[in-house]
CSV table of C-alpha atoms and ligand atoms in Angstrom, one decimal:
chain,number,residue,atom,x,y,z
A,1,MET,CA,0.0,0.0,0.0
A,2,SER,CA,1.3,3.4,-0.9
A,3,ASP,CA,1.8,5.8,2.0
A,4,ALA,CA,1.1,8.8,-0.3
A,5,ARG,CA,-2.4,7.4,-1.0
A,6,THR,CA,-5.3,9.5,0.1
A,7,GLY,CA,-8.2,8.0,-1.9
A,8,ARG,CA,-10.7,5.3,-1.3
A,9,PHE,CA,-10.5,1.9,-3.0
A,10,VAL,CA,-13.7,-0.1,-3.0
A,11,VAL,CA,-14.3,-3.5,-4.6
A,12,LEU,CA,-17.6,-5.2,-5.5
A,13,GLU,CA,-17.6,-9.0,-5.7
A,14,GLY,CA,-20.0,-11.9,-6.3
A,15,ILE,CA,-20.9,-14.8,-8.5
A,16,ASP,CA,-21.8,-14.2,-12.2
A,17,GLY,CA,-25.2,-12.5,-12.4
A,18,ALA,CA,-25.0,-11.1,-8.8
A,19,GLY,CA,-25.0,-7.6,-10.2
A,20,THR,CA,-21.5,-6.3,-9.6
A,21,THR,CA,-21.3,-4.5,-12.9
A,22,THR,CA,-24.6,-2.7,-12.4
A,23,GLN,CA,-23.9,-1.8,-8.8
A,24,THR,CA,-20.4,-0.6,-9.6
A,25,ALA,CA,-21.9,1.9,-12.1
A,26,ARG,CA,-24.7,2.9,-9.7
A,27,LEU,CA,-22.3,3.6,-6.8
A,28,ALA,CA,-20.0,5.6,-9.0
A,29,GLU,CA,-23.0,7.6,-10.3
A,30,ARG,CA,-24.2,8.2,-6.7
A,31,LEU,CA,-20.8,9.4,-5.5
A,32,ARG,CA,-20.5,11.8,-8.4
A,33,THR,CA,-23.9,13.3,-8.0
A,34,ASP,CA,-23.4,13.6,-4.2
A,35,GLY,CA,-20.3,15.7,-4.9
A,36,GLY,CA,-18.1,12.8,-3.8
A,37,ARG,CA,-15.2,14.1,-1.9
A,38,GLY,CA,-15.1,17.8,-2.8
A,39,GLY,CA,-14.9,17.2,-6.5
A,40,SER,CA,-12.1,14.6,-6.5
A,41,PRO,CA,-12.4,12.0,-9.2
A,42,VAL,CA,-14.7,8.9,-9.0
A,43,ARG,CA,-13.6,6.1,-11.3
A,44,ALA,CA,-15.6,2.9,-12.0
A,45,THR,CA,-13.3,0.2,-13.4
A,46,ARG,CA,-13.3,-3.6,-13.7
A,47,GLU,CA,-11.3,-6.8,-13.8
A,48,PRO,CA,-10.4,-8.3,-16.1
A,49,SER,CA,-9.4,-4.7,-17.0
A,50,ASP,CA,-9.5,-3.0,-20.3
A,51,GLY,CA,-5.7,-3.1,-20.6
A,52,PRO,CA,-3.8,-5.4,-22.8
A,53,ILE,CA,-3.6,-8.4,-20.4
A,54,GLY,CA,-7.3,-8.0,-19.4
A,55,SER,CA,-8.3,-8.0,-23.1
A,56,LEU,CA,-6.4,-11.2,-23.6
A,57,VAL,CA,-8.1,-12.8,-20.5
A,58,ARG,CA,-11.5,-11.8,-21.9
A,59,GLN,CA,-10.7,-13.7,-25.1
A,60,VAL,CA,-10.0,-16.8,-23.0
A,61,LEU,CA,-13.2,-16.4,-21.0
A,62,THR,CA,-15.3,-16.2,-24.1
A,63,GLY,CA,-13.6,-19.1,-25.8
A,64,ARG,CA,-12.0,-17.0,-28.5
A,65,MET,CA,-8.6,-18.0,-27.3
A,66,VAL,CA,-7.9,-21.6,-26.4
A,67,ASN,CA,-5.0,-24.1,-26.1
A,68,PRO,CA,-4.2,-26.5,-28.9
A,69,GLY,CA,-6.9,-29.1,-28.4
A,70,GLY,CA,-9.5,-26.5,-27.7
A,71,ARG,CA,-9.3,-26.3,-23.9
A,72,ALA,CA,-8.9,-23.2,-21.8
A,73,PRO,CA,-5.6,-22.9,-19.9
A,74,GLY,CA,-5.6,-24.5,-16.4
A,75,TRP,CA,-6.3,-22.7,-13.1
A,76,THR,CA,-2.7,-21.8,-12.4
A,77,THR,CA,-2.2,-20.2,-15.8
A,78,MET,CA,-5.5,-18.3,-15.3
A,79,ALA,CA,-4.4,-17.2,-11.8
A,80,LEU,CA,-1.1,-15.9,-13.2
A,81,LEU,CA,-2.9,-14.0,-16.1
A,82,PHE,CA,-5.4,-12.4,-13.7
A,83,ALA,CA,-2.6,-11.4,-11.3
A,84,ALA,CA,-0.6,-9.9,-14.1
A,85,ASP,CA,-3.7,-8.0,-15.3
A,86,ARG,CA,-4.2,-6.8,-11.7
A,87,MET,CA,-0.7,-5.3,-11.4
A,88,ASP,CA,-1.1,-3.5,-14.7
A,89,HIS,CA,-4.6,-2.3,-13.7
A,90,VAL,CA,-3.4,-1.0,-10.3
A,91,GLU,CA,-0.5,0.8,-11.9
A,92,SER,CA,-2.2,2.3,-14.8
A,93,GLU,CA,-5.8,3.0,-13.6
A,94,ILE,CA,-6.2,2.7,-9.8
A,95,GLU,CA,-3.1,4.3,-8.2
A,96,PRO,CA,-3.3,7.6,-10.2
A,97,VAL,CA,-6.9,8.2,-9.1
A,98,LEU,CA,-6.1,7.3,-5.4
A,99,ALA,CA,-3.1,9.5,-5.5
A,100,ALA,CA,-5.4,12.4,-6.6
A,101,GLY,CA,-7.6,11.7,-3.6
A,102,GLY,CA,-10.3,10.1,-5.6
A,103,VAL,CA,-12.6,7.0,-5.2
A,104,VAL,CA,-12.0,3.9,-7.3
A,105,ILE,CA,-14.7,1.3,-7.5
A,106,SER,CA,-13.6,-1.9,-9.1
A,107,ASP,CA,-16.0,-4.5,-10.4
A,108,ARG,CA,-14.0,-7.5,-9.1
A,109,TYR,CA,-10.4,-7.7,-7.8
A,110,ASP,CA,-8.3,-10.4,-6.2
A,111,ALA,CA,-11.1,-12.0,-4.2
A,112,SER,CA,-12.4,-13.2,-7.6
A,113,SER,CA,-9.1,-15.0,-8.1
A,114,LEU,CA,-9.3,-16.6,-4.7
A,115,ALA,CA,-12.8,-17.7,-5.4
A,116,TYR,CA,-12.8,-18.7,-9.1
A,117,GLN,CA,-9.4,-20.1,-9.5
A,118,SER,CA,-9.5,-22.2,-6.3
A,119,VAL,CA,-13.0,-23.5,-7.1
A,120,SER,CA,-12.0,-24.4,-10.7
A,121,SER,CA,-8.7,-26.0,-9.5
A,122,GLY,CA,-10.8,-29.0,-8.5
A,123,ARG,CA,-8.5,-29.4,-5.5
A,124,GLY,CA,-10.8,-27.6,-3.1
A,125,GLY,CA,-9.5,-26.3,0.0
A,126,GLU,CA,-6.7,-24.3,1.4
A,127,GLN,CA,-3.8,-25.4,-0.8
A,128,ALA,CA,-5.0,-23.7,-4.0
A,129,VAL,CA,-6.3,-20.7,-2.0
A,130,GLU,CA,-2.9,-20.3,-0.4
A,131,TRP,CA,-1.1,-20.5,-3.7
A,132,ILE,CA,-3.4,-17.8,-5.2
A,133,ARG,CA,-3.0,-15.6,-2.1
A,134,GLN,CA,0.8,-15.8,-2.4
A,135,LEU,CA,0.6,-14.8,-6.0
A,136,ASN,CA,-1.4,-11.7,-5.2
A,137,ARG,CA,0.5,-10.7,-2.0
A,138,HIS,CA,1.8,-7.5,-3.6
A,139,ALA,CA,-1.6,-6.4,-4.8
A,140,LEU,CA,-2.7,-3.1,-3.3
A,141,ARG,CA,-5.4,-3.8,-0.6
A,142,PRO,CA,-8.9,-2.4,-1.0
A,143,ASP,CA,-10.3,-0.3,1.8
A,144,LEU,CA,-13.6,-2.1,1.5
A,145,THR,CA,-14.9,-5.2,-0.4
A,146,VAL,CA,-18.6,-5.6,-0.7
A,147,VAL,CA,-19.8,-9.1,-1.6
A,148,LEU,CA,-23.2,-9.2,-3.4
A,149,ASP,CA,-24.8,-12.4,-2.1
A,150,LEU,CA,-27.4,-13.9,-4.4
A,151,SER,CA,-28.7,-17.4,-4.6
A,152,PRO,CA,-27.0,-19.3,-7.5
A,153,ASP,CA,-30.5,-20.1,-8.9
A,154,LEU,CA,-31.5,-16.5,-9.1
A,155,ALA,CA,-28.2,-15.5,-10.6
A,156,ALA,CA,-28.6,-18.2,-13.2
A,157,THR,CA,-32.0,-16.8,-14.1
A,158,ARG,CA,-30.5,-13.3,-14.5
A,159,ARG,CA,-27.7,-14.7,-16.7
A,160,GLU,CA,-30.2,-16.5,-18.9
A,161,SER,CA,-32.3,-13.3,-19.3
A,162,ARG,CA,-29.2,-11.5,-20.7
A,163,GLY,CA,-29.2,-14.0,-23.6
A,164,GLU,CA,-25.4,-14.0,-23.9
A,165,PRO,CA,-23.3,-17.2,-24.5
A,166,ALA,CA,-22.0,-18.7,-21.2
A,167,GLN,CA,-18.5,-17.7,-20.3
A,168,LEU,CA,-15.8,-20.1,-18.9
A,169,TYR,CA,-17.0,-20.3,-15.3
A,170,GLU,CA,-20.7,-20.0,-15.9
A,171,GLN,CA,-21.8,-23.6,-15.1
A,172,ASN,CA,-24.4,-24.0,-12.3
A,173,GLU,CA,-22.3,-26.3,-10.1
A,174,VAL,CA,-19.3,-24.0,-10.3
A,175,GLN,CA,-21.5,-21.1,-9.4
A,176,ARG,CA,-22.9,-22.9,-6.4
A,177,ALA,CA,-19.4,-23.6,-5.0
A,178,LEU,CA,-18.5,-19.9,-5.7
A,179,ALA,CA,-21.5,-18.7,-3.8
A,180,ALA,CA,-20.5,-20.7,-0.8
A,181,PHE,CA,-16.9,-19.5,-1.0
A,182,TYR,CA,-18.0,-15.8,-1.2
A,183,ARG,CA,-20.2,-16.2,1.9
A,184,ASP,CA,-17.0,-17.2,3.8
A,185,LEU,CA,-14.7,-14.7,2.1
A,186,ALA,CA,-13.7,-13.0,5.3
A,187,LYS,CA,-12.2,-16.3,6.5
A,188,HIS,CA,-9.9,-16.4,3.4
A,189,MET,CA,-9.0,-12.7,3.7
A,190,PRO,CA,-8.9,-12.0,7.4
A,191,ASP,CA,-7.0,-8.7,7.1
A,192,ASP,CA,-9.4,-7.1,4.7
A,193,ARG,CA,-12.7,-5.2,5.4
A,194,ILE,CA,-15.4,-7.4,3.9
A,195,VAL,CA,-19.1,-6.8,4.0
A,196,VAL,CA,-21.5,-9.4,2.6
A,197,ILE,CA,-24.9,-7.9,1.6
A,198,ASP,CA,-28.1,-9.4,0.4
A,199,ALA,CA,-28.3,-8.9,-3.4
A,200,THR,CA,-32.0,-9.9,-3.9
A,201,GLY,CA,-34.5,-7.3,-4.8
A,202,SER,CA,-34.5,-4.4,-7.3
A,203,VAL,CA,-31.3,-2.6,-8.5
A,204,ASP,CA,-32.4,0.4,-6.2
A,205,ASP,CA,-32.8,-1.9,-3.2
A,206,VAL,CA,-29.3,-3.4,-3.6
A,207,HIS,CA,-27.8,0.0,-4.4
A,208,ARG,CA,-29.1,1.3,-1.0
A,209,ARG,CA,-27.4,-1.6,0.8
A,210,VAL,CA,-24.2,-1.0,-1.1
A,211,TYR,CA,-24.3,2.7,-0.3
A,212,ASP,CA,-25.0,2.0,3.4
A,213,ALA,CA,-21.9,-0.3,3.5
A,214,TYR,CA,-19.9,2.5,1.9
A,215,ARG,CA,-21.0,5.1,4.3
A,216,ALA,CA,-20.6,2.9,7.3
A,217,ARG,CA,-17.0,2.3,6.2
A,218,PHE,CA,-16.0,5.9,5.4
A,219,GLU,CA,-18.4,8.3,6.9
A,220,SER,CA,-19.3,7.1,10.3
B,1,LIG,P1,-17.4,-10.5,-15.9
B,1,LIG,O1,-16.7,-9.3,-16.5
B,1,LIG,O2,-18.7,-10.9,-16.6
B,1,LIG,O3,-17.6,-10.3,-14.4
B,1,LIG,O4,-16.5,-11.7,-16.2
B,1,LIG,C1,-15.3,-11.9,-15.6
B,1,LIG,C2,-15.2,-13.4,-15.3
B,1,LIG,O5,-13.8,-13.6,-14.9
B,1,LIG,C3,-16.1,-13.9,-14.1
B,1,LIG,O6,-16.6,-15.1,-14.5
B,1,LIG,C4,-15.1,-14.0,-13.0
B,1,LIG,C5,-13.8,-14.3,-13.6
B,1,LIG,N1,-12.6,-13.9,-12.9
B,1,LIG,C6,-11.8,-14.9,-12.4
B,1,LIG,O7,-12.0,-16.1,-12.6
B,1,LIG,N2,-10.7,-14.5,-11.7
B,1,LIG,C7,-10.4,-13.2,-11.5
B,1,LIG,O8,-9.3,-12.9,-10.8
B,1,LIG,C8,-11.3,-12.2,-12.0
B,1,LIG,C9,-11.0,-10.7,-11.8
B,1,LIG,C10,-12.4,-12.6,-12.7
């Protein structure tokens, strides 16, 4: 963590279809219209990022880039790619905003790596989690991580209604294991501030809960 940092770094997490993208945009909009922190910048961003490594990762997630034989790379390769993208993302997009006293809200960060790559490792348990944690040990720590907790069945319905082809991790059994992992996220990241909120209800309902978590962290 940089000592010169004066901004706020917030991360939204959850299974696919939980609403992290929508809620990231809503929180950013709210902080901008509220005047944020005296006009300092509010930046909504995401992982995989829009940088070069993030774009490559998105090609893997959508099946446009595969190994010979048509398979996606294994979990360790994916964890390394996500970690490389994270370093690039922090350096090029996150740190400059924090240094200017702004707020960064990221749709996913390293909790996604702990959850998705450990669950997809098929090894279950602490060994994979520890490997991924070590890999990300130099990643800047968020000030707040909000987990949007939604039942895997409801999330599946939301994903189906989008009508987009399923990405790499969007199988129902994987999503069920991910939902369980996210509920216990604090156990895996004991030094981070993690709040799990109920993500059922309307976009406005969930936004209110996210905003309450934000204010409780920074404004009480
Ligand atoms: P999304 O942009 O639709 O959220 O898709 C990103 C996908 O990538 C989602 O399924 C979660 C996954 N992911 C990981 O597996 N590991 C990571 O570290 C990150 C940031 C995302």
